Amino acid sequence: MPTAATSTADSLQQLDPTAELNRQVDAYVAMGYPELAGVDEAAFRALFEPLAQPLADAVAAGLDLAVSDSRVPFVAVVTDAVMSPEPRVPLLRAGRGKKEGILDRNYGENGLAPYRAMDGLDVPDAPVYLLLDVERGDEFKNVKPMNATPVIAERGRTVLTIAEGLSFNAAFPDKLIKNHCFMLAGSHEGNRRVPAIWISAGAPKLGWCFQGVEHTWLGIASAAGRAI
């Protein structure tokens, strides 16, 4: 029987795609996502059943199933259509840490409501979808977001939205570690702010930075694409 991940010679994990999709759904259920979505567990799990085919198609097309310290093959994204992002923030985790996630007070009284996906990202109009070939973006640490995002686009990749970043962390909390955090340049409020997830006093925080400012501990997360 295949397991969700087995070791390879190069010390990377090689995921079984079906087992991994099930694992991510199980993780969401364990975190209380059905309750946040206002549906029972069976209805929540049913949302992900249509993802089996696009996942199989992506694997057939050559999706790399290896997991490294900063890269995963796919994330099953839970969108704002299922639940608003604010209740998900306390569920953020940094590695094996137990501290709850924090929403930065600088978001103000409107919170995350004004944030929308950047034009041109082609985000599926669906409750859930697949984000493929997801990287934390360590190479863009100490690079201004306004300079990094065109490079990412030139490579045919896409920056992540807030919903995608929250899903990435929920599925792979071990990818958020000290000095290896990431910006979510795919969401914006129509100004120079770039959302980001980092660690503050041992707790994961959803905050924001300015697009013209670089940080030594913040990369820019990206993916090869989205599938539904």
JSON list of C-alpha atoms in Angstrom, two decimals:
[
{"chain": "A", "resi": 1, "resn": "MET", "atom": "CA", "xyz": [0.00, 0.00, 0.00]},
{"chain": "A", "resi": 2, "resn": "PRO", "atom": "CA", "xyz": [1.43, 3.45, -0.87]},
{"chain": "A", "resi": 3, "resn": "THR", "atom": "CA", "xyz": [1.78, 5.98, 1.89]},
{"chain": "A", "resi": 4, "resn": "ALA", "atom": "CA", "xyz": [1.22, 9.73, 1.63]},
{"chain": "A", "resi": 5, "resn": "ALA", "atom": "CA", "xyz": [4.95, 10.27, 1.39]},
{"chain": "A", "resi": 6, "resn": "THR", "atom": "CA", "xyz": [7.99, 8.05, 0.97]},
{"chain": "A", "resi": 7, "resn": "SER", "atom": "CA", "xyz": [11.68, 8.96, 1.07]},
{"chain": "A", "resi": 8, "resn": "THR", "atom": "CA", "xyz": [13.74, 9.07, -2.12]},
{"chain": "A", "resi": 9, "resn": "ALA", "atom": "CA", "xyz": [17.47, 8.90, -2.59]},
{"chain": "A", "resi": 10, "resn": "ASP", "atom": "CA", "xyz": [17.82, 12.66, -2.62]},
{"chain": "A", "resi": 11, "resn": "SER", "atom": "CA", "xyz": [16.01, 12.93, 0.75]},
{"chain": "A", "resi": 12, "resn": "LEU", "atom": "CA", "xyz": [12.97, 14.56, -0.81]},
{"chain": "A", "resi": 13, "resn": "GLN", "atom": "CA", "xyz": [9.49, 13.28, -0.10]},
{"chain": "A", "resi": 14, "resn": "GLN", "atom": "CA", "xyz": [7.57, 11.85, -3.02]},
{"chain": "A", "resi": 15, "resn": "LEU", "atom": "CA", "xyz": [3.83, 12.17, -2.52]},
{"chain": "A", "resi": 16, "resn": "ASP", "atom": "CA", "xyz": [1.11, 9.79, -3.53]},
{"chain": "A", "resi": 17, "resn": "PRO", "atom": "CA", "xyz": [-1.30, 12.34, -5.06]},
{"chain": "A", "resi": 18, "resn": "THR", "atom": "CA", "xyz": [-4.58, 10.71, -4.01]},
{"chain": "A", "resi": 19, "resn": "ALA", "atom": "CA", "xyz": [-3.38, 10.05, -0.48]},
{"chain": "A", "resi": 20, "resn": "GLU", "atom": "CA", "xyz": [-2.06, 13.60, -0.24]},
{"chain": "A", "resi": 21, "resn": "LEU", "atom": "CA", "xyz": [-5.33, 15.15, -1.39]},
{"chain": "A", "resi": 22, "resn": "ASN", "atom": "CA", "xyz": [-7.16, 13.09, 1.23]},
{"chain": "A", "resi": 23, "resn": "ARG", "atom": "CA", "xyz": [-4.62, 14.13, 3.87]},
{"chain": "A", "resi": 24, "resn": "GLN", "atom": "CA", "xyz": [-5.17, 17.80, 3.14]},
{"chain": "A", "resi": 25, "resn": "VAL", "atom": "CA", "xyz": [-8.96, 17.42, 3.38]},
{"chain": "A", "resi": 26, "resn": "ASP", "atom": "CA", "xyz": [-8.53, 15.52, 6.65]},
{"chain": "A", "resi": 27, "resn": "ALA", "atom": "CA", "xyz": [-6.36, 18.35, 7.96]},
{"chain": "A", "resi": 28, "resn": "TYR", "atom": "CA", "xyz": [-9.02, 20.93, 7.13]},
{"chain": "A", "resi": 29, "resn": "VAL", "atom": "CA", "xyz": [-11.67, 18.85, 8.85]},
{"chain": "A", "resi": 30, "resn": "ALA", "atom": "CA", "xyz": [-9.50, 18.43, 11.94]},
{"chain": "A", "resi": 31, "resn": "MET", "atom": "CA", "xyz": [-9.01, 22.20, 12.09]},
{"chain": "A", "resi": 32, "resn": "GLY", "atom": "CA", "xyz": [-12.77, 22.80, 12.14]},
{"chain": "A", "resi": 33, "resn": "TYR", "atom": "CA", "xyz": [-13.25, 24.10, 8.61]},
{"chain": "A", "resi": 34, "resn": "PRO", "atom": "CA", "xyz": [-16.70, 22.50, 8.16]},
{"chain": "A", "resi": 35, "resn": "GLU", "atom": "CA", "xyz": [-18.00, 24.37, 11.20]},
{"chain": "A", "resi": 36, "resn": "LEU", "atom": "CA", "xyz": [-16.49, 27.63, 9.94]},
{"chain": "A", "resi": 37, "resn": "ALA", "atom": "CA", "xyz": [-18.12, 27.02, 6.57]},
{"chain": "A", "resi": 38, "resn": "GLY", "atom": "CA", "xyz": [-21.47, 26.28, 8.19]},
{"chain": "A", "resi": 39, "resn": "VAL", "atom": "CA", "xyz": [-21.81, 22.81, 6.65]},
{"chain": "A", "resi": 40, "resn": "ASP", "atom": "CA", "xyz": [-21.56, 19.27, 7.95]},
{"chain": "A", "resi": 41, "resn": "GLU", "atom": "CA", "xyz": [-18.42, 17.21, 7.42]},
{"chain": "A", "resi": 42, "resn": "ALA", "atom": "CA", "xyz": [-19.87, 15.14, 4.58]},
{"chain": "A", "resi": 43, "resn": "ALA", "atom": "CA", "xyz": [-20.87, 18.23, 2.62]},
{"chain": "A", "resi": 44, "resn": "PHE", "atom": "CA", "xyz": [-17.45, 19.79, 3.19]},
{"chain": "A", "resi": 45, "resn": "ARG", "atom": "CA", "xyz": [-15.61, 16.70, 2.00]},
{"chain": "A", "resi": 46, "resn": "ALA", "atom": "CA", "xyz": [-17.86, 16.52, -1.06]},
{"chain": "A", "resi": 47, "resn": "LEU", "atom": "CA", "xyz": [-16.51, 19.90, -2.22]},
{"chain": "A", "resi": 48, "resn": "PHE", "atom": "CA", "xyz": [-13.15, 18.29, -2.95]},
{"chain": "A", "resi": 49, "resn": "GLU", "atom": "CA", "xyz": [-14.36, 15.26, -4.90]},
{"chain": "A", "resi": 50, "resn": "PRO", "atom": "CA", "xyz": [-14.23, 17.08, -8.29]},
{"chain": "A", "resi": 51, "resn": "LEU", "atom": "CA", "xyz": [-10.52, 17.76, -7.75]},
{"chain": "A", "resi": 52, "resn": "ALA", "atom": "CA", "xyz": [-9.58, 14.11, -8.31]},
{"chain": "A", "resi": 53, "resn": "GLN", "atom": "CA", "xyz": [-9.71, 14.45, -12.10]},
{"chain": "A", "resi": 54, "resn": "PRO", "atom": "CA", "xyz": [-7.71, 17.69, -12.49]},
{"chain": "A", "resi": 55, "resn": "LEU", "atom": "CA", "xyz": [-5.16, 16.28, -10.07]},
{"chain": "A", "resi": 56, "resn": "ALA", "atom": "CA", "xyz": [-4.84, 13.11, -12.16]},
{"chain": "A", "resi": 57, "resn": "ASP", "atom": "CA", "xyz": [-4.53, 15.26, -15.28]},
{"chain": "A", "resi": 58, "resn": "ALA", "atom": "CA", "xyz": [-1.77, 17.34, -13.68]},
{"chain": "A", "resi": 59, "resn": "VAL", "atom": "CA", "xyz": [0.14, 14.19, -12.68]},
{"chain": "A", "resi": 60, "resn": "ALA", "atom": "CA", "xyz": [-0.26, 12.78, -16.18]},
{"chain": "A", "resi": 61, "resn": "ALA", "atom": "CA", "xyz": [1.10, 16.06, -17.56]},
{"chain": "A", "resi": 62, "resn": "GLY", "atom": "CA", "xyz": [4.25, 15.66, -15.48]},
{"chain": "A", "resi": 63, "resn": "LEU", "atom": "CA", "xyz": [3.55, 17.38, -12.16]},
{"chain": "A", "resi": 64, "resn": "ASP", "atom": "CA", "xyz": [6.60, 16.89, -9.95]},
{"chain": "A", "resi": 65, "resn": "LEU", "atom": "CA", "xyz": [5.37, 15.09, -6.82]},
{"chain": "A", "resi": 66, "resn": "ALA", "atom": "CA", "xyz": [8.50, 15.78, -4.76]},
{"chain": "A", "resi": 67, "resn": "VAL", "atom": "CA", "xyz": [8.33, 17.87, -1.59]},
{"chain": "A", "resi": 68, "resn": "SER", "atom": "CA", "xyz": [11.29, 19.95, -0.44]},
{"chain": "A", "resi": 69, "resn": "ASP", "atom": "CA", "xyz": [11.82, 22.35, 2.44]},
{"chain": "A", "resi": 70, "resn": "SER", "atom": "CA", "xyz": [10.29, 25.19, 0.41]},
{"chain": "A", "resi": 71, "resn": "ARG", "atom": "CA", "xyz": [8.19, 23.54, -2.31]},
{"chain": "A", "resi": 72, "resn": "VAL", "atom": "CA", "xyz": [5.12, 21.27, -2.50]},
{"chain": "A", "resi": 73, "resn": "PRO", "atom": "CA", "xyz": [3.42, 19.68, -5.52]},
{"chain": "A", "resi": 74, "resn": "PHE", "atom": "CA", "xyz": [-0.07, 21.05, -4.87]},
{"chain": "A", "resi": 75, "resn": "VAL", "atom": "CA", "xyz": [-2.44, 22.61, -2.38]},
{"chain": "A", "resi": 76, "resn": "ALA", "atom": "CA", "xyz": [-6.21, 22.11, -2.32]},
{"chain": "A", "resi": 77, "resn": "VAL", "atom": "CA", "xyz": [-7.31, 25.72, -1.89]},
{"chain": "A", "resi": 78, "resn": "VAL", "atom": "CA", "xyz": [-10.36, 26.65, 0.18]},
{"chain": "A", "resi": 79, "resn": "THR", "atom": "CA", "xyz": [-11.71, 29.94, -1.18]},
{"chain": "A", "resi": 80, "resn": "ASP", "atom": "CA", "xyz": [-13.54, 32.90, 0.31]},
{"chain": "A", "resi": 81, "resn": "ALA", "atom": "CA", "xyz": [-16.72, 31.49, -1.26]},
{"chain": "A", "resi": 82, "resn": "VAL", "atom": "CA", "xyz": [-16.60, 28.73, 1.37]},
{"chain": "A", "resi": 83, "resn": "MET", "atom": "CA", "xyz": [-15.59, 30.89, 4.34]},
{"chain": "A", "resi": 84, "resn": "SER", "atom": "CA", "xyz": [-14.26, 34.39, 4.93]},
{"chain": "A", "resi": 85, "resn": "PRO", "atom": "CA", "xyz": [-10.54, 34.60, 5.64]},
{"chain": "A", "resi": 86, "resn": "GLU", "atom": "CA", "xyz": [-10.62, 36.25, 9.08]},
{"chain": "A", "resi": 87, "resn": "PRO", "atom": "CA", "xyz": [-11.86, 33.17, 11.02]},
{"chain": "A", "resi": 88, "resn": "ARG", "atom": "CA", "xyz": [-9.09, 31.16, 9.39]},
{"chain": "A", "resi": 89, "resn": "VAL", "atom": "CA", "xyz": [-6.29, 33.39, 10.68]},
{"chain": "A", "resi": 90, "resn": "PRO", "atom": "CA", "xyz": [-6.27, 31.99, 14.26]},
{"chain": "A", "resi": 91, "resn": "LEU", "atom": "CA", "xyz": [-5.76, 28.55, 12.70]},
{"chain": "A", "resi": 92, "resn": "LEU", "atom": "CA", "xyz": [-2.41, 29.57, 11.20]},
{"chain": "A", "resi": 93, "resn": "ARG", "atom": "CA", "xyz": [0.49, 27.60, 12.63]},
{"chain": "A", "resi": 94, "resn": "ALA", "atom": "CA", "xyz": [4.28, 27.94, 12.44]},
{"chain": "A", "resi": 95, "resn": "GLY", "atom": "CA", "xyz": [5.80, 24.49, 12.11]},
{"chain": "A", "resi": 96, "resn": "ARG", "atom": "CA", "xyz": [4.85, 22.41, 15.13]},
{"chain": "A", "resi": 97, "resn": "GLY", "atom": "CA", "xyz": [4.16, 25.51, 17.22]},
{"chain": "A", "resi": 98, "resn": "LYS", "atom": "CA", "xyz": [0.88, 25.73, 19.13]},
{"chain": "A", "resi": 99, "resn": "LYS", "atom": "CA", "xyz": [0.43, 29.50, 19.16]},
{"chain": "A", "resi": 100, "resn": "GLU", "atom": "CA", "xyz": [-2.63, 30.76, 17.30]},
{"chain": "A", "resi": 101, "resn": "GLY", "atom": "CA", "xyz": [-2.37, 32.97, 14.28]},
{"chain": "A", "resi": 102, "resn": "ILE", "atom": "CA", "xyz": [-2.78, 36.73, 14.60]},
{"chain": "A", "resi": 103, "resn": "LEU", "atom": "CA", "xyz": [-4.28, 39.28, 12.23]},
{"chain": "A", "resi": 104, "resn": "ASP", "atom": "CA", "xyz": [-2.06, 42.36, 12.24]},
{"chain": "A", "resi": 105, "resn": "ARG", "atom": "CA", "xyz": [-3.85, 45.33, 13.83]},
{"chain": "A", "resi": 106, "resn": "ASN", "atom": "CA", "xyz": [-2.69, 47.52, 10.95]},
{"chain": "A", "resi": 107, "resn": "TYR", "atom": "CA", "xyz": [-5.39, 46.00, 8.76]},
{"chain": "A", "resi": 108, "resn": "GLY", "atom": "CA", "xyz": [-7.73, 48.31, 10.67]},
{"chain": "A", "resi": 109, "resn": "GLU", "atom": "CA", "xyz": [-11.43, 48.02, 11.27]},
{"chain": "A", "resi": 110, "resn": "ASN", "atom": "CA", "xyz": [-12.16, 46.79, 7.72]},
{"chain": "A", "resi": 111, "resn": "GLY", "atom": "CA", "xyz": [-9.84, 43.83, 8.17]},
{"chain": "A", "resi": 112, "resn": "LEU", "atom": "CA", "xyz": [-9.37, 41.67, 5.09]},
{"chain": "A", "resi": 113, "resn": "ALA", "atom": "CA", "xyz": [-12.69, 42.55, 3.46]},
{"chain": "A", "resi": 114, "resn": "PRO", "atom": "CA", "xyz": [-11.23, 45.10, 0.99]},
{"chain": "A", "resi": 115, "resn": "TYR", "atom": "CA", "xyz": [-8.65, 42.67, -0.40]},
{"chain": "A", "resi": 116, "resn": "ARG", "atom": "CA", "xyz": [-9.24, 41.14, -3.81]},
{"chain": "A", "resi": 117, "resn": "ALA", "atom": "CA", "xyz": [-7.24, 38.98, -6.21]},
{"chain": "A", "resi": 118, "resn": "MET", "atom": "CA", "xyz": [-5.02, 40.89, -8.60]},
{"chain": "A", "resi": 119, "resn": "ASP", "atom": "CA", "xyz": [-6.31, 41.23, -12.15]},
{"chain": "A", "resi": 120, "resn": "GLY", "atom": "CA", "xyz": [-5.02, 38.59, -14.52]},
{"chain": "A", "resi": 121, "resn": "LEU", "atom": "CA", "xyz": [-4.47, 35.81, -11.98]},
{"chain": "A", "resi": 122, "resn": "ASP", "atom": "CA", "xyz": [-7.26, 33.69, -13.48]},
{"chain": "A", "resi": 123, "resn": "VAL", "atom": "CA", "xyz": [-8.48, 32.48, -10.09]},
{"chain": "A", "resi": 124, "resn": "PRO", "atom": "CA", "xyz": [-11.20, 29.84, -10.62]},
{"chain": "A", "resi": 125, "resn": "ASP", "atom": "CA", "xyz": [-14.76, 30.74, -9.70]},
{"chain": "A", "resi": 126, "resn": "ALA", "atom": "CA", "xyz": [-15.17, 27.66, -7.51]},
{"chain": "A", "resi": 127, "resn": "PRO", "atom": "CA", "xyz": [-15.38, 26.80, -3.80]},
{"chain": "A", "resi": 128, "resn": "VAL", "atom": "CA", "xyz": [-12.15, 24.79, -3.99]},
{"chain": "A", "resi": 129, "resn": "TYR", "atom": "CA", "xyz": [-9.45, 24.27, -6.61]},
{"chain": "A", "resi": 130, "resn": "LEU", "atom": "CA", "xyz": [-5.87, 23.06, -6.99]},
{"chain": "A", "resi": 131, "resn": "LEU", "atom": "CA", "xyz": [-2.82, 25.30, -6.74]},
{"chain": "A", "resi": 132, "resn": "LEU", "atom": "CA", "xyz": [0.01, 23.50, -8.53]},
{"chain": "A", "resi": 133, "resn": "ASP", "atom": "CA", "xyz": [3.78, 23.45, -7.95]},
{"chain": "A", "resi": 134, "resn": "VAL", "atom": "CA", "xyz": [3.79, 25.81, -4.97]},
{"chain": "A", "resi": 135, "resn": "GLU", "atom": "CA", "xyz": [7.01, 27.49, -3.85]},
{"chain": "A", "resi": 136, "resn": "ARG", "atom": "CA", "xyz": [7.61, 29.54, -0.71]},
{"chain": "A", "resi": 137, "resn": "GLY", "atom": "CA", "xyz": [9.75, 31.93, -2.75]},
{"chain": "A", "resi": 138, "resn": "ASP", "atom": "CA", "xyz": [12.92, 31.99, -0.68]},
{"chain": "A", "resi": 139, "resn": "GLU", "atom": "CA", "xyz": [14.97, 33.27, -3.61]},
{"chain": "A", "resi": 140, "resn": "PHE", "atom": "CA", "xyz": [13.05, 36.56, -3.40]},
{"chain": "A", "resi": 141, "resn": "LYS", "atom": "CA", "xyz": [14.00, 37.31, 0.17]},
{"chain": "A", "resi": 142, "resn": "ASN", "atom": "CA", "xyz": [15.56, 40.77, 0.33]},
{"chain": "A", "resi": 143, "resn": "VAL", "atom": "CA", "xyz": [13.90, 41.67, -3.01]},
{"chain": "A", "resi": 144, "resn": "LYS", "atom": "CA", "xyz": [11.21, 44.32, -3.30]},
{"chain": "A", "resi": 145, "resn": "PRO", "atom": "CA", "xyz": [7.84, 42.79, -4.26]},
{"chain": "A", "resi": 146, "resn": "MET", "atom": "CA", "xyz": [7.46, 45.35, -7.05]},
{"chain": "A", "resi": 147, "resn": "ASN", "atom": "CA", "xyz": [10.67, 43.99, -8.58]},
{"chain": "A", "resi": 148, "resn": "ALA", "atom": "CA", "xyz": [10.06, 40.31, -7.90]},
{"chain": "A", "resi": 149, "resn": "THR", "atom": "CA", "xyz": [6.52, 39.96, -9.23]},
{"chain": "A", "resi": 150, "resn": "PRO", "atom": "CA", "xyz": [7.44, 40.73, -12.88]},
{"chain": "A", "resi": 151, "resn": "VAL", "atom": "CA", "xyz": [10.17, 38.08, -12.69]},
{"chain": "A", "resi": 152, "resn": "ILE", "atom": "CA", "xyz": [7.68, 35.54, -11.38]},
{"chain": "A", "resi": 153, "resn": "ALA", "atom": "CA", "xyz": [5.25, 36.41, -14.18]},
{"chain": "A", "resi": 154, "resn": "GLU", "atom": "CA", "xyz": [7.99, 36.13, -16.83]},
{"chain": "A", "resi": 155, "resn": "ARG", "atom": "CA", "xyz": [8.56, 32.57, -15.66]},
{"chain": "A", "resi": 156, "resn": "GLY", "atom": "CA", "xyz": [4.91, 31.76, -16.33]},
{"chain": "A", "resi": 157, "resn": "ARG", "atom": "CA", "xyz": [4.16, 31.49, -12.63]},
{"chain": "A", "resi": 158, "resn": "THR", "atom": "CA", "xyz": [1.55, 33.20, -10.46]},
{"chain": "A", "resi": 159, "resn": "VAL", "atom": "CA", "xyz": [1.76, 34.92, -7.09]},
{"chain": "A", "resi": 160, "resn": "LEU", "atom": "CA", "xyz": [-0.56, 33.68, -4.32]},
{"chain": "A", "resi": 161, "resn": "THR", "atom": "CA", "xyz": [-3.71, 35.24, -2.89]},
{"chain": "A", "resi": 162, "resn": "ILE", "atom": "CA", "xyz": [-4.59, 35.44, 0.80]},
{"chain": "A", "resi": 163, "resn": "ALA", "atom": "CA", "xyz": [-6.94, 32.44, 0.54]},
{"chain": "A", "resi": 164, "resn": "GLU", "atom": "CA", "xyz": [-4.18, 30.46, -1.16]},
{"chain": "A", "resi": 165, "resn": "GLY", "atom": "CA", "xyz": [-1.65, 31.43, 1.49]},
{"chain": "A", "resi": 166, "resn": "LEU", "atom": "CA", "xyz": [-4.00, 30.41, 4.30]},
{"chain": "A", "resi": 167, "resn": "SER", "atom": "CA", "xyz": [-4.61, 27.08, 2.57]},
{"chain": "A", "resi": 168, "resn": "PHE", "atom": "CA", "xyz": [-0.88, 26.55, 1.97]},
{"chain": "A", "resi": 169, "resn": "ASN", "atom": "CA", "xyz": [-0.21, 27.03, 5.66]},
{"chain": "A", "resi": 170, "resn": "ALA", "atom": "CA", "xyz": [-3.13, 24.85, 6.76]},
{"chain": "A", "resi": 171, "resn": "ALA", "atom": "CA", "xyz": [-1.92, 21.99, 4.55]},
{"chain": "A", "resi": 172, "resn": "PHE", "atom": "CA", "xyz": [1.81, 22.48, 5.21]},
{"chain": "A", "resi": 173, "resn": "PRO", "atom": "CA", "xyz": [2.41, 24.38, 8.48]},
{"chain": "A", "resi": 174, "resn": "ASP", "atom": "CA", "xyz": [5.99, 23.10, 8.53]},
{"chain": "A", "resi": 175, "resn": "LYS", "atom": "CA", "xyz": [6.82, 25.38, 5.58]},
{"chain": "A", "resi": 176, "resn": "LEU", "atom": "CA", "xyz": [6.38, 28.47, 7.76]},
{"chain": "A", "resi": 177, "resn": "ILE", "atom": "CA", "xyz": [9.54, 28.79, 9.84]},
{"chain": "A", "resi": 178, "resn": "LYS", "atom": "CA", "xyz": [11.65, 31.57, 11.30]},
{"chain": "A", "resi": 179, "resn": "ASN", "atom": "CA", "xyz": [13.39, 33.66, 8.63]},
{"chain": "A", "resi": 180, "resn": "HIS", "atom": "CA", "xyz": [11.60, 31.69, 5.89]},
{"chain": "A", "resi": 181, "resn": "CYS", "atom": "CA", "xyz": [8.20, 33.35, 5.61]},
{"chain": "A", "resi": 182, "resn": "PHE", "atom": "CA", "xyz": [6.36, 34.60, 2.53]},
{"chain": "A", "resi": 183, "resn": "MET", "atom": "CA", "xyz": [4.37, 37.39, 0.92]},
{"chain": "A", "resi": 184, "resn": "LEU", "atom": "CA", "xyz": [1.01, 36.90, -0.80]},
{"chain": "A", "resi": 185, "resn": "ALA", "atom": "CA", "xyz": [1.36, 39.37, -3.64]},
{"chain": "A", "resi": 186, "resn": "GLY", "atom": "CA", "xyz": [-1.73, 38.06, -5.45]},
{"chain": "A", "resi": 187, "resn": "SER", "atom": "CA", "xyz": [-4.12, 39.97, -3.17]},
{"chain": "A", "resi": 188, "resn": "HIS", "atom": "CA", "xyz": [-4.36, 43.75, -2.92]},
{"chain": "A", "resi": 189, "resn": "GLU", "atom": "CA", "xyz": [-6.47, 46.58, -1.56]},
{"chain": "A", "resi": 190, "resn": "GLY", "atom": "CA", "xyz": [-5.73, 48.93, -4.45]},
{"chain": "A", "resi": 191, "resn": "ASN", "atom": "CA", "xyz": [-2.71, 50.48, -2.78]},
{"chain": "A", "resi": 192, "resn": "ARG", "atom": "CA", "xyz": [0.96, 49.65, -2.15]},
{"chain": "A", "resi": 193, "resn": "ARG", "atom": "CA", "xyz": [0.35, 47.05, 0.56]},
{"chain": "A", "resi": 194, "resn": "VAL", "atom": "CA", "xyz": [1.32, 43.41, 0.02]},
{"chain": "A", "resi": 195, "resn": "PRO", "atom": "CA", "xyz": [-0.14, 40.82, 2.43]},
{"chain": "A", "resi": 196, "resn": "ALA", "atom": "CA", "xyz": [2.32, 38.44, 4.04]},
{"chain": "A", "resi": 197, "resn": "ILE", "atom": "CA", "xyz": [2.47, 35.61, 6.56]},
{"chain": "A", "resi": 198, "resn": "TRP", "atom": "CA", "xyz": [5.34, 35.67, 9.03]},
{"chain": "A", "resi": 199, "resn": "ILE", "atom": "CA", "xyz": [6.21, 34.76, 12.61]},
{"chain": "A", "resi": 200, "resn": "SER", "atom": "CA", "xyz": [6.00, 37.31, 15.42]},
{"chain": "A", "resi": 201, "resn": "ALA", "atom": "CA", "xyz": [6.95, 36.36, 18.99]},
{"chain": "A", "resi": 202, "resn": "GLY", "atom": "CA", "xyz": [6.60, 32.72, 18.04]},
{"chain": "A", "resi": 203, "resn": "ALA", "atom": "CA", "xyz": [3.10, 33.15, 16.61]},
{"chain": "A", "resi": 204, "resn": "PRO", "atom": "CA", "xyz": [2.16, 33.18, 12.92]},
{"chain": "A", "resi": 205, "resn": "LYS", "atom": "CA", "xyz": [0.83, 36.53, 11.78]},
{"chain": "A", "resi": 206, "resn": "LEU", "atom": "CA", "xyz": [-1.02, 37.69, 8.69]},
{"chain": "A", "resi": 207, "resn": "GLY", "atom": "CA", "xyz": [0.26, 41.19, 8.13]},
{"chain": "A", "resi": 208, "resn": "TRP", "atom": "CA", "xyz": [1.31, 43.34, 5.20]},
{"chain": "A", "resi": 209, "resn": "CYS", "atom": "CA", "xyz": [4.38, 45.08, 3.83]},
{"chain": "A", "resi": 210, "resn": "PHE", "atom": "CA", "xyz": [4.90, 47.80, 1.25]},
{"chain": "A", "resi": 211, "resn": "GLN", "atom": "CA", "xyz": [5.58, 46.73, -2.32]},
{"chain": "A", "resi": 212, "resn": "GLY", "atom": "CA", "xyz": [8.66, 48.94, -2.49]},
{"chain": "A", "resi": 213, "resn": "VAL", "atom": "CA", "xyz": [10.33, 47.51, 0.63]},
{"chain": "A", "resi": 214, "resn": "GLU", "atom": "CA", "xyz": [12.39, 44.32, 0.79]},
{"chain": "A", "resi": 215, "resn": "HIS", "atom": "CA", "xyz": [12.76, 42.04, 3.83]},
{"chain": "A", "resi": 216, "resn": "THR", "atom": "CA", "xyz": [15.51, 39.52, 4.55]},
{"chain": "A", "resi": 217, "resn": "TRP", "atom": "CA", "xyz": [13.01, 37.06, 6.04]},
{"chain": "A", "resi": 218, "resn": "LEU", "atom": "CA", "xyz": [10.14, 37.32, 3.54]},
{"chain": "A", "resi": 219, "resn": "GLY", "atom": "CA", "xyz": [10.11, 35.58, 0.19]},
{"chain": "A", "resi": 220, "resn": "ILE", "atom": "CA", "xyz": [7.27, 35.80, -2.32]},
{"chain": "A", "resi": 221, "resn": "ALA", "atom": "CA", "xyz": [5.21, 32.64, -2.68]},
{"chain": "A", "resi": 222, "resn": "SER", "atom": "CA", "xyz": [4.25, 31.51, -6.18]},
{"chain": "A", "resi": 223, "resn": "ALA", "atom": "CA", "xyz": [2.76, 28.60, -8.09]},
{"chain": "A", "resi": 224, "resn": "ALA", "atom": "CA", "xyz": [2.85, 27.20, -11.60]},
{"chain": "A", "resi": 225, "resn": "GLY", "atom": "CA", "xyz": [-0.91, 27.54, -11.99]},
{"chain": "A", "resi": 226, "resn": "ARG", "atom": "CA", "xyz": [-4.43, 26.67, -10.86]},
{"chain": "A", "resi": 227, "resn": "ALA", "atom": "CA", "xyz": [-6.67, 23.80, -11.90]},
{"chain": "A", "resi": 228, "resn": "ILE", "atom": "CA", "xyz": [-10.30, 22.87, -11.44]}
]
